[in-house]
Short mmCIF file of C-alpha atoms in Angstrom, two decimals:
data_model
loop_
_atom_site.label_atom_id
_atom_site.label_comp_id
_atom_site.label_asym_id
_atom_site.label_seq_id
_atom_site.Cartn_x
_atom_site.Cartn_y
_atom_site.Cartn_z
CA LYS A 24 0.00 0.00 0.00
CA ARG A 25 1.09 3.57 -0.67
CA LYS A 26 1.64 5.88 2.26
CA TRP A 27 0.10 9.33 2.32
CA GLY A 28 2.71 11.76 3.54
CA ASN A 29 4.60 14.94 2.92
CA SER A 30 6.41 13.33 -0.01
CA VAL A 31 3.21 13.34 -2.10
CA LYS A 32 2.95 16.58 -4.05
CA ILE A 33 -0.47 17.64 -5.32
CA TYR A 34 -0.96 19.42 -8.64
CA ARG A 35 -4.12 21.18 -9.81
CA ILE A 36 -3.96 21.60 -13.58
CA THR A 37 -6.92 23.50 -14.99
CA PHE A 38 -8.23 25.26 -18.06
CA SER A 39 -11.00 27.28 -16.48
CA PRO A 40 -11.94 30.55 -18.20
CA THR A 41 -15.00 31.22 -16.00
CA GLY A 42 -13.76 29.46 -12.85
CA MET A 43 -16.10 26.46 -12.86
CA SER A 44 -13.48 23.82 -13.64
CA ARG A 45 -11.02 25.36 -11.19
CA GLY A 46 -13.66 25.45 -8.46
CA THR A 47 -14.59 21.82 -9.06
CA ALA A 48 -10.96 20.75 -8.82
CA GLU A 49 -10.59 22.71 -5.60
CA GLU A 50 -13.68 21.03 -4.16
CA ILE A 51 -12.36 17.56 -4.96
CA LEU A 52 -8.91 18.35 -3.57
CA LYS A 53 -10.28 19.53 -0.20
CA GLY A 54 -10.09 15.97 1.04
CA PHE A 55 -6.40 15.70 0.14
CA GLY A 56 -5.31 18.15 2.83
CA ASP A 57 -2.18 19.58 1.25
CA GLU A 58 -2.04 22.89 -0.63
CA PRO A 59 -1.75 22.05 -4.34
CA VAL A 60 0.57 23.53 -6.93
CA TRP A 61 -1.61 25.30 -9.50
CA ILE A 62 -0.86 25.14 -13.21
CA ASP A 63 -3.24 27.48 -15.04
CA LEU A 64 -3.66 26.49 -18.69
CA CYS A 65 -5.51 29.71 -19.44
CA GLU A 66 -1.95 30.95 -19.70
CA GLU A 67 0.04 29.18 -22.40
CA PRO A 68 3.03 27.28 -20.93
CA THR A 69 6.29 28.68 -22.26
CA LYS A 70 8.08 25.34 -21.92
CA THR A 71 7.36 21.70 -21.18
CA ILE A 72 6.47 21.08 -17.54
CA GLU A 73 7.76 17.80 -16.11
CA ILE A 74 5.87 16.34 -13.14
CA GLU A 75 7.52 13.76 -10.94
CA GLY A 76 6.03 10.30 -10.52
CA ASP A 77 5.53 10.52 -6.75
CA SER A 78 2.82 13.15 -7.11
CA ILE A 79 -0.92 13.27 -7.74
CA CYS A 80 -2.45 15.49 -10.41
CA ILE A 81 -6.01 16.53 -11.02
CA PHE A 82 -6.77 17.78 -14.53
CA SER A 83 -9.98 19.77 -14.82
CA VAL A 84 -11.35 21.40 -17.99
CA PRO A 85 -14.79 22.37 -19.32
CA CYS A 86 -16.77 20.53 -21.96
CA TYR A 87 -17.65 22.52 -25.10
CA GLY A 88 -20.12 20.73 -27.34
CA GLY A 89 -19.12 17.27 -26.17
CA ARG A 90 -15.36 17.83 -26.50
CA ILE A 91 -12.67 19.50 -24.45
CA PRO A 92 -11.63 22.93 -25.73
CA ARG A 93 -9.04 22.80 -28.51
CA THR A 94 -6.88 25.29 -26.62
CA ALA A 95 -6.85 23.07 -23.53
CA ALA A 96 -5.96 20.00 -25.60
CA GLU A 97 -3.03 21.82 -27.21
CA ARG A 98 -1.66 23.14 -23.93
CA LEU A 99 -1.92 19.77 -22.22
CA LEU A 100 0.77 18.61 -24.63
CA LYS A 101 3.21 20.81 -22.67
CA ILE A 102 2.61 18.78 -19.47
CA ARG A 103 4.59 15.56 -19.05
CA GLY A 104 4.29 12.93 -16.33
CA ASN A 105 6.31 9.89 -15.32
CA GLN A 106 3.52 7.39 -14.75
CA THR A 107 2.21 10.03 -12.36
CA PRO A 108 -1.19 9.17 -10.81
CA ALA A 109 -3.89 11.42 -12.24
CA ILE A 110 -7.57 12.25 -11.77
CA VAL A 111 -9.42 13.74 -14.75
CA CYS A 112 -12.49 15.94 -14.52
CA VAL A 113 -14.68 17.71 -17.06
CA THR A 114 -17.36 20.20 -16.11
CA PHE A 115 -20.51 20.49 -18.20
CA GLY A 116 -23.33 23.00 -18.23
CA ASN A 117 -26.19 20.71 -17.22
CA ARG A 118 -26.45 19.07 -20.66
CA ALA A 119 -23.98 16.22 -21.26
CA PHE A 120 -20.23 15.68 -21.49
CA GLU A 121 -20.35 13.08 -24.30
CA ASP A 122 -16.75 12.33 -25.45
CA ALA A 123 -15.00 15.03 -23.38
CA LEU A 124 -13.99 12.92 -20.37
CA LEU A 125 -12.70 10.10 -22.57
CA GLU A 126 -10.75 12.60 -24.68
CA LEU A 127 -9.20 14.24 -21.62
CA ALA A 128 -8.21 10.87 -20.14
CA ASP A 129 -6.66 9.77 -23.44
CA ILE A 130 -4.55 12.93 -23.75
CA VAL A 131 -3.44 12.82 -20.12
CA GLN A 132 -2.47 9.16 -20.41
CA MET A 133 -0.61 9.82 -23.68
CA GLN A 134 1.40 12.47 -21.81
CA GLY A 135 2.76 9.94 -19.35
CA PHE A 136 0.19 9.96 -16.56
CA SER A 137 -1.62 7.02 -14.99
CA VAL A 138 -5.32 7.91 -14.93
CA PHE A 139 -6.97 6.14 -12.01
CA ALA A 140 -10.17 8.16 -11.48
CA GLY A 141 -12.38 10.69 -13.21
CA CYS A 142 -15.64 12.56 -13.12
CA GLY A 143 -18.10 14.60 -15.13
CA ALA A 144 -19.32 17.43 -12.90
CA ALA A 145 -22.47 19.41 -13.63
CA THR A 146 -22.06 23.17 -13.23
CA GLU A 147 -23.72 26.38 -14.31
CA HIS A 148 -23.67 26.73 -18.10
CA ASN A 149 -20.93 29.17 -19.10
CA ILE A 150 -23.10 30.93 -21.71
CA MET A 151 -26.69 30.31 -20.59
CA GLY A 152 -26.48 30.66 -16.82
CA ILE A 153 -30.14 29.77 -16.25
CA PHE A 154 -29.14 26.15 -16.87
CA GLY A 155 -27.42 24.62 -13.87
CA ALA A 156 -27.78 27.89 -11.94
CA GLY A 157 -26.26 27.65 -8.46
CA ARG A 158 -24.30 24.52 -9.16
CA PRO A 159 -22.25 23.07 -7.69
CA ASP A 160 -24.62 23.18 -4.74
CA GLY A 161 -24.55 21.43 -1.37
CA ALA A 162 -25.55 18.06 -2.80
CA ASP A 163 -22.85 18.35 -5.47
CA ARG A 164 -20.18 19.23 -2.92
CA LYS A 165 -21.17 16.27 -0.76
CA ALA A 166 -20.89 13.95 -3.75
CA MET A 167 -17.50 15.41 -4.67
CA HIS A 168 -16.25 14.87 -1.12
CA HIS A 169 -17.31 11.22 -1.31
CA PHE A 170 -15.50 10.90 -4.65
CA SER A 171 -12.41 12.56 -3.18
CA CYS A 172 -12.33 10.01 -0.36
CA GLY A 173 -12.66 7.22 -2.91
CA CYS A 174 -9.73 8.61 -4.90
CA ILE A 175 -7.52 8.75 -1.80
CA GLU A 176 -8.47 5.21 -0.81
CA LYS A 177 -7.73 3.86 -4.29
CA PHE A 178 -4.38 5.67 -4.37
CA GLN A 179 -3.39 4.33 -0.95
CA GLU A 180 -4.28 0.80 -2.03
CA GLY A 181 -1.88 1.20 -4.94
CA SER A 182 -4.57 0.55 -7.54
CA MET A 183 -3.82 2.56 -10.67
CA THR A 184 -6.31 0.82 -12.95
CA ARG A 185 -8.00 3.17 -15.39
CA PRO A 186 -11.80 3.19 -15.14
CA ASP A 187 -14.00 2.70 -18.19
CA PHE A 188 -15.02 6.19 -19.24
CA PRO A 189 -18.06 6.81 -21.45
CA GLY A 190 -17.63 8.17 -24.94
CA GLU A 191 -16.63 7.02 -28.38
CA ARG A 192 -13.57 7.09 -30.61
CA PRO A 193 -13.22 8.80 -32.96
CA TYR A 194 -14.54 11.65 -30.85
CA LYS A 195 -17.53 13.60 -32.09
CA ILE A 196 -16.75 16.37 -34.54
CA TRP A 197 -16.74 19.83 -32.97
CA LYS A 198 -18.47 22.03 -35.51
CA GLY A 199 -17.75 25.31 -33.76
CA MET A 200 -20.20 28.12 -33.26
CA THR A 201 -20.80 31.74 -34.14
CA LEU A 202 -21.58 33.81 -31.09
CA PRO A 203 -21.05 37.57 -31.28
CA ILE A 204 -19.79 39.23 -28.11
CA ARG A 205 -20.63 42.90 -28.07
CA VAL A 206 -19.19 45.84 -26.14
CA ASP A 207 -21.36 48.48 -24.50
CA GLU A 208 -19.21 51.55 -25.12
CA SER A 209 -21.19 53.50 -22.53
CA LEU A 210 -19.89 51.12 -19.85
CA CYS A 211 -16.45 50.17 -21.16
CA ARG A 212 -13.63 52.26 -19.72
CA HIS A 213 -10.90 50.51 -21.74
CA CYS A 214 -9.16 49.09 -18.69
CA GLY A 215 -7.70 46.25 -20.78
CA VAL A 216 -8.61 43.46 -18.36
CA CYS A 217 -10.52 41.47 -20.99
CA ALA A 218 -7.63 41.63 -23.48
CA ALA A 219 -5.04 40.72 -20.84
CA LYS A 220 -7.01 37.74 -19.54
CA CYS A 221 -8.32 36.30 -22.81
CA PRO A 222 -6.86 32.75 -22.97
CA VAL A 223 -6.36 32.93 -26.75
CA HIS A 224 -5.49 36.65 -27.12
CA ALA A 225 -8.55 37.27 -29.29
CA ILE A 226 -9.16 40.82 -28.00
CA SER A 227 -7.17 43.72 -29.37
CA GLU A 228 -6.02 46.84 -27.55
CA GLU A 229 -8.87 48.63 -29.35
CA ASN A 230 -11.28 46.19 -27.64
CA THR A 231 -12.36 44.39 -30.82
CA THR A 232 -12.72 40.62 -30.83
CA ASP A 233 -11.20 38.43 -33.54
CA GLU A 234 -13.99 35.91 -34.20
CA ASN A 235 -11.50 33.57 -35.86
CA LEU A 236 -9.56 33.26 -32.61
CA CYS A 237 -12.40 33.51 -30.09
CA ILE A 238 -13.37 30.17 -28.49
CA HIS A 239 -16.49 31.63 -26.80
CA CYS A 240 -15.24 30.70 -23.35
CA MET A 241 -17.04 33.76 -21.91
CA ARG A 242 -14.14 34.81 -19.75
CA CYS A 243 -14.22 38.39 -21.01
CA VAL A 244 -17.93 38.66 -20.20
CA LYS A 245 -17.41 37.15 -16.76
CA ILE A 246 -14.46 39.28 -15.66
CA CYS A 247 -15.39 42.68 -17.10
CA PRO A 248 -15.50 44.95 -14.01
CA GLU A 249 -18.09 47.22 -15.65
CA LYS A 250 -20.22 44.41 -17.16
CA GLY A 251 -19.63 46.03 -20.52
CA ARG A 252 -19.28 42.87 -22.63
CA TYR A 253 -22.34 40.81 -23.49
CA ILE A 254 -24.15 38.54 -25.92
CA PRO A 255 -27.12 40.24 -27.60
CA GLU A 256 -30.30 39.41 -25.70
CA GLU A 257 -32.20 38.18 -28.75
CA ILE A 258 -29.44 35.67 -29.57
CA LEU A 259 -29.21 34.47 -25.97
CA ASP A 260 -33.00 34.06 -25.75
CA SER A 261 -33.02 32.03 -28.97
CA MET A 262 -30.25 29.76 -27.69
CA GLN A 263 -31.99 29.23 -24.37
CA LYS A 264 -35.27 28.23 -26.04
CA ARG A 265 -33.46 25.83 -28.35
CA MET A 266 -31.44 24.22 -25.55
CA ALA A 267 -34.17 24.09 -22.88
CA PRO A 268 -35.39 20.56 -23.73
CA VAL A 269 -31.95 19.06 -23.04
CA CYS A 270 -30.70 21.45 -20.34
CA GLU A 271 -33.65 22.18 -18.04
CA GLU A 272 -33.73 18.90 -16.14
CA ARG A 273 -31.13 18.58 -13.40
CA LYS A 274 -28.26 16.36 -14.57
CA GLN A 275 -26.28 14.21 -12.19
CA ASN A 276 -22.55 14.17 -11.63
CA GLN A 277 -20.84 11.03 -12.86
CA PHE A 278 -17.92 9.52 -10.94
CA TYR A 279 -15.53 6.78 -12.06
CA LEU A 280 -13.10 4.87 -9.84
#
């Protein structure tokens, strides 16, 4: 059996533009006790990061249309493990995570990690916040704590078997989307926060958005201190009506050990 001690270093590796995936990882890691090292993939790694084998990593990213974001997938290729035990997590906006968890596990394993647990965690939708509003809630946090305990127990037993994750290969085709993000010039004070924090540098100094680069992660809308960036109401209403049949009913978290 493995011993849990000071020699075990914890890593939290997230791509979390609106904070949901980071928050979920933090919730799961509460049971681990130690303060984790945070690798934020919203910032592109400048060099390959090597993680020692006597560590534990949790990888947490959002699901966009049944896949993990292309940007996250590309940046994960800069993280290397040495048969390092890993937990994978995808967050989804109360619809479904389809092939995303399988894709994340495959990439992480390809990069030299030993995936021994994973989960699909329901959260507030990053674009249409009425779906999954308030999640994770108390019931979700309780379930995550139970999962965290299960991860620790499996690690201590020395069992690094990879669970069977749902999904199919080849992964579903991500067709992309067109979603205009507007700026209310009466509110914008050109502070530059949105441009500085955009994970893909899609916002210029003049505050225009390059739609060819934008991944519609909604970070700029979320972090604008003046609430000056938005999706036009008529487009948002149309999306919400179209997605209501598959997003209204409360979806359950899925855990794999």
